[in-house]
mmCIF file of C-alpha atoms in Angstrom:
data_model
loop_
_atom_site.group_PDB
_atom_site.id
_atom_site.type_symbol
_atom_site.label_atom_id
_atom_site.label_comp_id
_atom_site.label_asym_id
_atom_site.label_seq_id
_atom_site.Cartn_x
_atom_site.Cartn_y
_atom_site.Cartn_z
ATOM 1 C CA MET A 85 16.880 41.888 56.040
ATOM 2 C CA LYS A 86 16.536 43.602 52.665
ATOM 3 C CA ALA A 87 18.752 41.042 50.908
ATOM 4 C CA ARG A 88 16.755 38.182 52.431
ATOM 5 C CA GLY A 89 13.453 39.765 51.294
ATOM 6 C CA LYS A 90 14.852 40.265 47.797
ATOM 7 C CA ARG A 91 15.919 36.605 47.560
ATOM 8 C CA LYS A 92 12.493 35.510 48.753
ATOM 9 C CA MET A 93 10.784 37.677 46.143
ATOM 10 C CA ILE A 94 13.087 36.349 43.405
ATOM 11 C CA GLY A 95 12.268 32.811 44.546
ATOM 12 C CA TRP A 96 8.527 33.510 44.271
ATOM 13 C CA LEU A 97 8.975 35.059 40.822
ATOM 14 C CA ILE A 98 10.921 32.034 39.632
ATOM 15 C CA ALA A 99 8.219 29.742 41.007
ATOM 16 C CA LEU A 100 5.541 31.789 39.250
ATOM 17 C CA VAL A 101 7.415 31.633 35.936
ATOM 18 C CA VAL A 102 7.846 27.870 36.290
ATOM 19 C CA VAL A 103 4.141 27.362 37.066
ATOM 20 C CA ALA A 104 3.151 29.548 34.102
ATOM 21 C CA ALA A 105 5.505 27.647 31.784
ATOM 22 C CA LEU A 106 4.082 24.306 32.937
ATOM 23 C CA ALA A 107 0.527 25.558 32.419
ATOM 24 C CA ILE A 108 1.313 26.680 28.876
ATOM 25 C CA ALA A 109 3.093 23.403 28.083
ATOM 26 C CA GLY A 110 0.174 21.430 29.501
ATOM 27 C CA TRP A 111 -2.314 23.368 27.410
ATOM 28 C CA LYS A 112 -0.305 22.830 24.233
ATOM 29 C CA GLY A 113 0.136 19.146 25.069
ATOM 30 C CA TRP A 114 -3.596 18.756 25.633
ATOM 31 C CA ARG A 115 -4.343 20.393 22.264
ATOM 32 C CA TYR A 116 -1.812 18.066 20.627
ATOM 33 C CA ILE A 117 -3.582 15.013 22.056
ATOM 34 C CA GLU A 118 -7.068 16.374 21.367
ATOM 35 C CA ARG A 119 -6.315 16.838 17.658
ATOM 36 C CA GLU A 120 -5.285 13.191 17.411
ATOM 37 C CA HIS A 121 -8.367 12.057 19.346
ATOM 38 C CA LYS A 122 -10.642 14.074 17.076
ATOM 39 C CA GLU A 123 -9.149 12.369 14.035
ATOM 40 C CA ALA A 124 -9.555 8.894 15.569
ATOM 41 C CA ARG A 125 -13.180 9.613 16.543
ATOM 42 C CA SER A 126 -14.016 10.683 13.000
ATOM 43 C CA LEU A 127 -12.999 7.461 11.221
ATOM 44 C CA PRO A 128 -16.098 6.650 9.135
ATOM 45 C CA LEU A 129 -15.801 2.829 8.892
ATOM 46 C CA ASP A 130 -18.600 2.585 6.349
ATOM 47 C CA ALA A 131 -16.903 2.049 2.987
ATOM 48 C CA VAL A 132 -17.238 -1.754 2.760
ATOM 49 C CA ASP A 133 -20.229 -3.542 1.267
ATOM 50 C CA PHE A 134 -20.064 -6.917 3.006
ATOM 51 C CA SER A 135 -22.444 -8.444 0.429
ATOM 52 C CA LYS A 136 -19.810 -8.030 -2.322
ATOM 53 C CA LEU A 137 -16.734 -9.627 -0.733
ATOM 54 C CA LYS A 138 -14.606 -11.950 -2.850
ATOM 55 C CA ASP A 139 -12.885 -14.935 -1.289
ATOM 56 C CA GLY A 140 -9.226 -14.528 -0.444
ATOM 57 C CA THR A 141 -6.773 -13.314 2.150
ATOM 58 C CA TYR A 142 -6.204 -9.597 2.374
ATOM 59 C CA THR A 143 -3.843 -7.419 4.370
ATOM 60 C CA GLY A 144 -4.928 -4.044 5.636
ATOM 61 C CA GLU A 145 -3.025 -1.299 7.378
ATOM 62 C CA TYR A 146 -3.968 1.850 9.193
ATOM 63 C CA GLU A 147 -1.197 4.425 9.435
ATOM 64 C CA GLY A 148 -2.262 5.413 12.933
ATOM 65 C CA GLY A 149 -3.461 8.957 12.445
ATOM 66 C CA MET A 150 -1.500 12.162 12.452
ATOM 67 C CA TYR A 151 0.901 11.027 15.174
ATOM 68 C CA LYS A 152 1.041 7.318 14.205
ATOM 69 C CA TRP A 153 0.033 6.297 17.753
ATOM 70 C CA ARG A 154 -2.435 3.651 16.600
ATOM 71 C CA ALA A 155 -0.675 2.269 13.521
ATOM 72 C CA ASN A 156 -1.590 -1.367 12.974
ATOM 73 C CA SER A 157 -2.048 -4.067 10.357
ATOM 74 C CA VAL A 158 -4.237 -7.143 10.041
ATOM 75 C CA ARG A 159 -4.793 -10.119 7.756
ATOM 76 C CA VAL A 160 -8.433 -10.783 6.923
ATOM 77 C CA THR A 161 -9.700 -14.012 5.399
ATOM 78 C CA VAL A 162 -12.887 -14.051 3.337
ATOM 79 C CA SER A 163 -14.401 -17.447 2.546
ATOM 80 C CA GLY A 164 -17.790 -18.122 1.023
ATOM 81 C CA GLY A 165 -18.230 -14.359 0.635
ATOM 82 C CA LYS A 166 -17.978 -13.824 4.400
ATOM 83 C CA VAL A 167 -15.249 -12.639 6.747
ATOM 84 C CA THR A 168 -14.083 -15.795 8.531
ATOM 85 C CA GLN A 169 -10.864 -14.737 10.238
ATOM 86 C CA ILE A 170 -9.059 -11.574 11.329
ATOM 87 C CA GLU A 171 -5.449 -11.898 12.445
ATOM 88 C CA PRO A 172 -3.437 -9.077 13.989
ATOM 89 C CA LEU A 173 -0.070 -8.618 12.296
ATOM 90 C CA SER A 174 1.498 -5.557 13.905
ATOM 91 C CA GLY A 175 0.791 -2.682 16.223
ATOM 92 C CA ILE A 176 -2.095 -4.394 17.971
ATOM 93 C CA GLU A 177 -2.163 -4.903 21.698
ATOM 94 C CA ASP A 178 -4.800 -6.879 23.473
ATOM 95 C CA GLN A 179 -6.867 -4.420 25.464
ATOM 96 C CA GLY A 180 -7.262 -6.865 28.347
ATOM 97 C CA ASP A 181 -9.209 -10.094 28.802
ATOM 98 C CA GLY A 182 -9.051 -10.899 25.077
ATOM 99 C CA LYS A 183 -11.101 -7.832 24.207
ATOM 100 C CA THR A 184 -9.282 -7.150 20.959
ATOM 101 C CA GLN A 185 -10.084 -10.630 19.689
ATOM 102 C CA MET A 186 -13.674 -10.164 20.893
ATOM 103 C CA LEU A 187 -13.809 -7.013 18.741
ATOM 104 C CA TYR A 188 -12.738 -9.025 15.699
ATOM 105 C CA ASP A 189 -15.193 -11.794 16.593
ATOM 106 C CA ARG A 190 -18.008 -9.215 16.628
ATOM 107 C CA VAL A 191 -17.060 -8.149 13.093
ATOM 108 C CA ILE A 192 -17.088 -11.775 11.962
ATOM 109 C CA GLN A 193 -20.434 -12.486 13.621
ATOM 110 C CA ALA A 194 -22.127 -9.276 12.427
ATOM 111 C CA GLN A 195 -20.403 -9.219 9.010
ATOM 112 C CA SER A 196 -20.131 -5.500 9.590
ATOM 113 C CA LEU A 197 -17.724 -2.927 10.979
ATOM 114 C CA GLN A 198 -20.587 -1.269 12.835
ATOM 115 C CA VAL A 199 -20.005 -3.187 16.074
ATOM 116 C CA ASP A 200 -19.612 -2.319 19.740
ATOM 117 C CA THR A 201 -16.043 -1.254 20.378
ATOM 118 C CA ILE A 202 -13.804 -1.909 23.368
ATOM 119 C CA SER A 203 -15.058 -0.019 26.399
ATOM 120 C CA GLY A 204 -12.410 2.458 27.498
ATOM 121 C CA ALA A 205 -10.467 2.003 24.257
ATOM 122 C CA THR A 206 -12.894 3.249 21.623
ATOM 123 C CA LEU A 207 -10.339 5.238 19.651
ATOM 124 C CA THR A 208 -7.900 2.346 19.538
ATOM 125 C CA ALA A 209 -10.690 -0.045 18.529
ATOM 126 C CA ASN A 210 -11.661 2.322 15.712
ATOM 127 C CA ALA A 211 -8.050 2.258 14.499
ATOM 128 C CA TYR A 212 -8.083 -1.561 14.539
ATOM 129 C CA LEU A 213 -11.362 -1.573 12.597
ATOM 130 C CA GLN A 214 -9.909 0.888 10.074
ATOM 131 C CA ALA A 215 -7.173 -1.626 9.228
ATOM 132 C CA VAL A 216 -9.861 -4.307 8.758
ATOM 133 C CA GLU A 217 -11.808 -1.961 6.484
ATOM 134 C CA ASN A 218 -8.685 -1.229 4.432
ATOM 135 C CA ALA A 219 -8.172 -4.976 3.948
ATOM 136 C CA LEU A 220 -11.793 -5.543 2.978
ATOM 137 C CA LEU A 221 -11.784 -2.738 0.423
ATOM 138 C CA GLN A 222 -9.451 -4.979 -1.586
ATOM 139 C CA ALA A 223 -11.996 -7.822 -1.361
ATOM 140 C CA GLU A 224 -14.821 -5.943 -3.045
#
C-alpha cells in the first residue's frame, strides 16, 4: 500500500509541476503577444499631408512590428494630386468579403489615413495603412 500511495503522490506532484510550467509559459506567451499588440495599436498614421501629394507611383513597406507578423508592402498611385489606386504587393491577406480592398477604397475616398479600419482586424489594418503612409511620404 505504501508504494502505491508514494506513486500516486509522485504522479500528483508531476501533474502540479506540469500545470505550473504551462501557466508560466502561457503568461510569458501572452506578454509576448501583448507587446506586439501595443506597438501595432500605437501606429500614429498622421504624417502625410494629402494636400501636398505629387503625382507618381510609390511603393511603401511596413516591417511588421517587433515580431514582423504584419509585414506588408503596397504600391500607391497618385494622380491629379490625389490617391487614385492602392495595390497590395506582399504580406497582405484579404480579411474576408473584400474588406482589405474596402479599407483601401476608404483611403481613396477620404483622401486620408484616418478611416474606419477592418472590424476584428484593427491591428492588421493599421499595419496595412502604415505601408500606405510610408509610400505617401515619398509623394510629398
